């Protein structure tokens, strides 16, 4: 079999780049298992000789960290469910329903995406203050309940659904919502799963909105909790790395569970594009 030298070289180069990307995470994971005295030993002990993982993680979780963690979990899950549902309906409407001004309205929606989020922070704050939603988790969930990029992304998947399926639903007497829920949405399940995972990651990592719209410490999310933890233990790298590993653990779990759907969604979008 003829050896493809160019392909082999590129594979090796990409493998080395991949290793460089994953090294910081491996160092963070290794450091979270070490006693503080072994953190900066040289050469680096990737596999700790002395393990202090139990004490490190016990210290991290002994304070308010668990409360912040729970706050982020249910805020992120609720936001993801609501956001995906609303964006899916918007995408279905813009792709499969015919009404006057549909395309112009969609262009207007896309134009709003060019407005930086920071430019709307003051109006959002004033509106939510008037609605008495400042310093509440409900307000934080509502802030992320719709995404222009989500509607645009899901619209591309809906455009790949044949109109014959929609027409068959109408013939059987199904209304718009039933056609959307029982016919169109299941056909783009990989795309929905892909966006749901991305939405989960974006919401979990959100720092700006919790910083501005939350005041009470008991309502803080994990991102604000990490900041407070850093103020308290910023010089203790083993504890900081244990907190960081704990913070990214749900993201790794979500991606591991939905990896197959993400690959299918990307492949499906690539074929349609």
XYZ file of C-alpha atoms in Angstrom:
273
model
C 0.000 0.000 0.000
C 1.389 3.364 -1.046
C 2.186 5.636 1.867
C 0.701 9.109 1.617
C 3.566 11.164 3.071
C 1.687 14.482 3.004
C -1.304 13.044 4.852
C 0.961 11.399 7.428
C 2.857 14.642 8.084
C -0.355 16.633 8.515
C -1.745 13.974 10.867
C 1.368 14.198 13.041
C 1.273 18.014 13.024
C -2.405 18.105 14.012
C -1.790 15.503 16.721
C 0.992 17.666 18.196
C -1.246 20.733 18.100
C -3.984 18.727 19.841
C -1.534 17.732 22.580
C -0.534 21.379 23.071
C -4.193 22.324 23.489
C -4.893 19.614 26.061
C -1.726 20.106 28.152
C -3.121 23.033 30.223
C -6.172 20.946 31.138
C -3.971 17.987 32.114
C -1.831 20.290 34.270
C -4.960 21.717 35.915
C -6.277 18.217 36.625
C -2.935 17.033 37.957
C -2.528 20.113 40.150
C -5.958 19.628 41.714
C -4.745 16.266 43.067
C -1.497 17.545 44.588
C -0.539 19.122 47.904
C 0.386 22.787 47.454
C 4.101 22.102 48.039
C 4.271 19.911 44.905
C 2.468 22.249 42.508
C 5.520 24.027 41.059
C 8.039 21.225 41.218
C 10.271 20.983 38.162
C 10.178 18.871 36.126
C 6.399 18.723 36.307
C 4.970 15.666 38.048
C 2.067 14.867 35.732
C 1.203 11.911 37.940
C 1.463 13.140 41.550
C 3.716 11.223 43.905
C 1.740 12.522 46.884
C -2.036 12.664 46.507
C -4.098 15.286 48.275
C -7.226 15.127 46.108
C -9.681 14.301 48.879
C -8.605 17.218 51.043
C -8.486 19.671 48.124
C -11.949 18.878 46.844
C -13.375 18.682 50.361
C -12.100 22.210 51.034
C -13.605 23.465 47.773
C -17.027 21.984 48.442
C -17.168 22.767 52.167
C -18.279 26.389 51.716
C -20.838 28.073 49.456
C -19.416 26.398 46.355
C -22.153 23.731 46.336
C -24.885 26.413 46.407
C -23.309 28.264 43.492
C -23.006 24.975 41.636
C -26.670 24.133 42.112
C -27.696 27.642 41.063
C -25.773 27.284 37.802
C -27.156 23.809 37.126
C -30.830 24.664 37.311
C -30.436 28.111 35.700
C -28.523 26.572 32.797
C -30.947 23.679 32.322
C -34.030 25.926 32.485
C -32.465 28.485 30.144
C -31.424 25.816 27.660
C -34.888 24.227 27.525
C -36.721 27.543 27.131
C -34.213 28.961 24.669
C -34.173 25.895 22.415
C -37.978 25.720 22.405
C -38.456 29.401 21.514
C -35.656 29.436 18.940
C -37.045 26.270 17.345
C -40.500 27.822 16.968
C -39.004 31.020 15.539
C -36.848 29.034 13.116
C -39.821 26.954 12.005
C -41.910 30.071 11.438
C -39.206 31.797 9.389
C -38.526 28.705 7.274
C -41.876 26.934 6.798
C -44.662 29.467 7.338
C -45.601 31.907 4.621
C -46.673 35.364 5.743
C -46.223 38.922 4.536
C -42.855 40.439 5.369
C -41.316 37.172 6.566
C -37.970 37.584 4.822
C -37.682 41.269 5.706
C -38.439 40.477 9.350
C -35.779 37.777 9.393
C -33.224 40.181 7.917
C -34.149 42.663 10.673
C -33.635 39.958 13.301
C -30.215 39.147 11.843
C -29.348 42.847 11.780
C -29.951 43.011 15.534
C -27.226 40.394 15.933
C -24.708 43.047 14.877
C -25.577 45.106 17.962
C -23.058 44.278 20.739
C -24.752 42.802 23.840
C -23.032 45.431 25.981
C -24.939 48.179 24.121
C -28.276 46.866 25.427
C -27.224 46.257 29.031
C -28.504 49.587 30.365
C -31.991 49.312 28.731
C -32.211 45.697 29.877
C -31.266 46.640 33.417
C -33.838 49.459 33.539
C -36.562 47.204 32.115
C -35.870 44.350 34.517
C -35.616 46.764 37.419
C -39.072 48.103 36.516
C -40.357 44.509 36.368
C -38.721 43.748 39.755
C -36.634 40.961 38.201
C -33.234 42.258 39.285
C -31.458 39.887 41.692
C -33.686 36.949 40.736
C -32.962 33.727 38.889
C -36.133 34.146 36.841
C -34.797 37.388 35.411
C -31.496 35.713 34.561
C -33.323 32.890 32.767
C -35.509 35.318 30.803
C -32.460 37.293 29.666
C -31.186 34.259 27.777
C -34.561 32.866 26.694
C -33.987 33.756 23.030
C -30.924 33.811 20.788
C -30.659 35.226 17.286
C -27.833 32.872 16.400
C -29.949 29.971 17.672
C -32.899 30.919 15.470
C -30.596 31.341 12.477
C -28.828 28.023 13.095
C -32.028 26.019 13.510
C -33.611 27.734 10.517
C -30.927 26.202 8.302
C -31.870 22.735 9.543
C -35.594 23.335 9.038
C -34.920 24.476 5.478
C -33.572 20.989 4.792
C -36.914 19.412 5.751
C -38.990 18.696 2.666
C -42.203 20.718 2.405
C -43.990 17.492 1.547
C -43.839 16.488 5.210
C -45.440 19.789 6.194
C -48.148 19.449 3.538
C -48.917 15.885 4.627
C -49.461 17.151 8.160
C -51.899 19.778 6.905
C -53.772 17.153 4.900
C -54.152 15.053 8.053
C -55.642 18.056 9.845
C -52.642 19.007 11.964
C -52.291 22.650 12.966
C -49.088 24.659 12.866
C -47.929 23.709 16.363
C -48.688 20.018 15.949
C -46.893 19.972 12.601
C -43.919 21.704 14.188
C -43.833 19.501 17.293
C -44.634 16.071 15.879
C -43.323 16.244 12.311
C -40.697 18.931 11.677
C -38.871 19.018 15.021
C -38.091 15.261 15.218
C -36.577 15.433 11.723
C -33.900 17.900 12.861
C -33.130 16.216 16.198
C -29.324 16.226 15.606
C -29.418 19.967 14.895
C -31.506 20.653 17.999
C -29.156 18.552 20.121
C -26.135 20.391 18.725
C -27.583 23.796 19.508
C -28.810 22.658 22.940
C -25.277 21.596 23.871
C -23.848 24.892 22.635
C -26.541 26.831 24.505
C -25.774 24.874 27.691
C -22.070 25.710 27.397
C -22.682 29.390 26.658
C -25.096 29.778 29.562
C -22.918 27.858 32.016
C -19.913 30.032 31.143
C -21.859 33.303 31.220
C -20.211 35.795 33.541
C -21.568 39.144 32.372
C -25.287 38.791 33.094
C -24.922 37.222 36.576
C -22.377 39.896 37.497
C -24.751 42.726 36.581
C -28.183 41.324 37.417
C -27.431 39.418 40.642
C -26.587 41.099 43.929
C -27.216 38.502 46.664
C -24.370 36.048 47.171
C -26.743 33.151 47.778
C -28.032 33.612 44.204
C -24.592 33.664 42.561
C -23.727 31.220 39.785
C -20.578 29.135 39.629
C -18.714 31.760 37.572
C -19.195 34.392 40.263
C -18.520 31.737 42.889
C -15.148 30.967 41.287
C -14.277 34.663 41.499
C -15.114 34.765 45.219
C -13.232 31.519 45.724
C -10.250 33.050 43.929
C -10.352 36.086 46.220
C -10.176 33.742 49.195
C -7.744 31.094 47.911
C -6.084 32.851 44.974
C -2.578 31.994 46.198
C -3.379 28.313 46.770
C -3.149 26.874 43.264
C -4.101 23.325 44.208
C -7.447 24.538 45.563
C -7.997 26.903 42.643
C -7.420 24.085 40.160
C -9.763 21.803 42.121
C -12.453 24.478 41.876
C -11.793 24.963 38.155
C -12.017 21.224 37.467
C -15.307 21.071 39.372
C -16.628 24.023 37.354
C -15.941 22.473 33.940
C -17.029 18.941 34.853
C -20.682 19.385 33.689
C -19.453 20.688 30.324
C -17.321 17.596 29.805
C -20.208 15.325 30.782
C -22.687 17.089 28.489
C -20.315 16.975 25.534
C -19.442 13.314 26.158
C -23.133 12.394 26.228
C -24.075 14.470 23.183
C -20.916 13.998 21.117
C -22.637 11.691 18.627
C -25.495 14.140 18.123
C -23.061 17.015 17.649
C -21.170 15.137 14.933
C -24.447 14.206 13.204
C -25.656 17.803 13.432
C -22.456 19.201 11.944
C -22.490 16.607 9.172
C -26.162 17.294 8.426
C -25.560 21.033 8.288
C -22.509 20.544 6.079
C -24.461 18.471 3.573
C -27.256 21.066 3.397
C -24.896 24.012 3.214
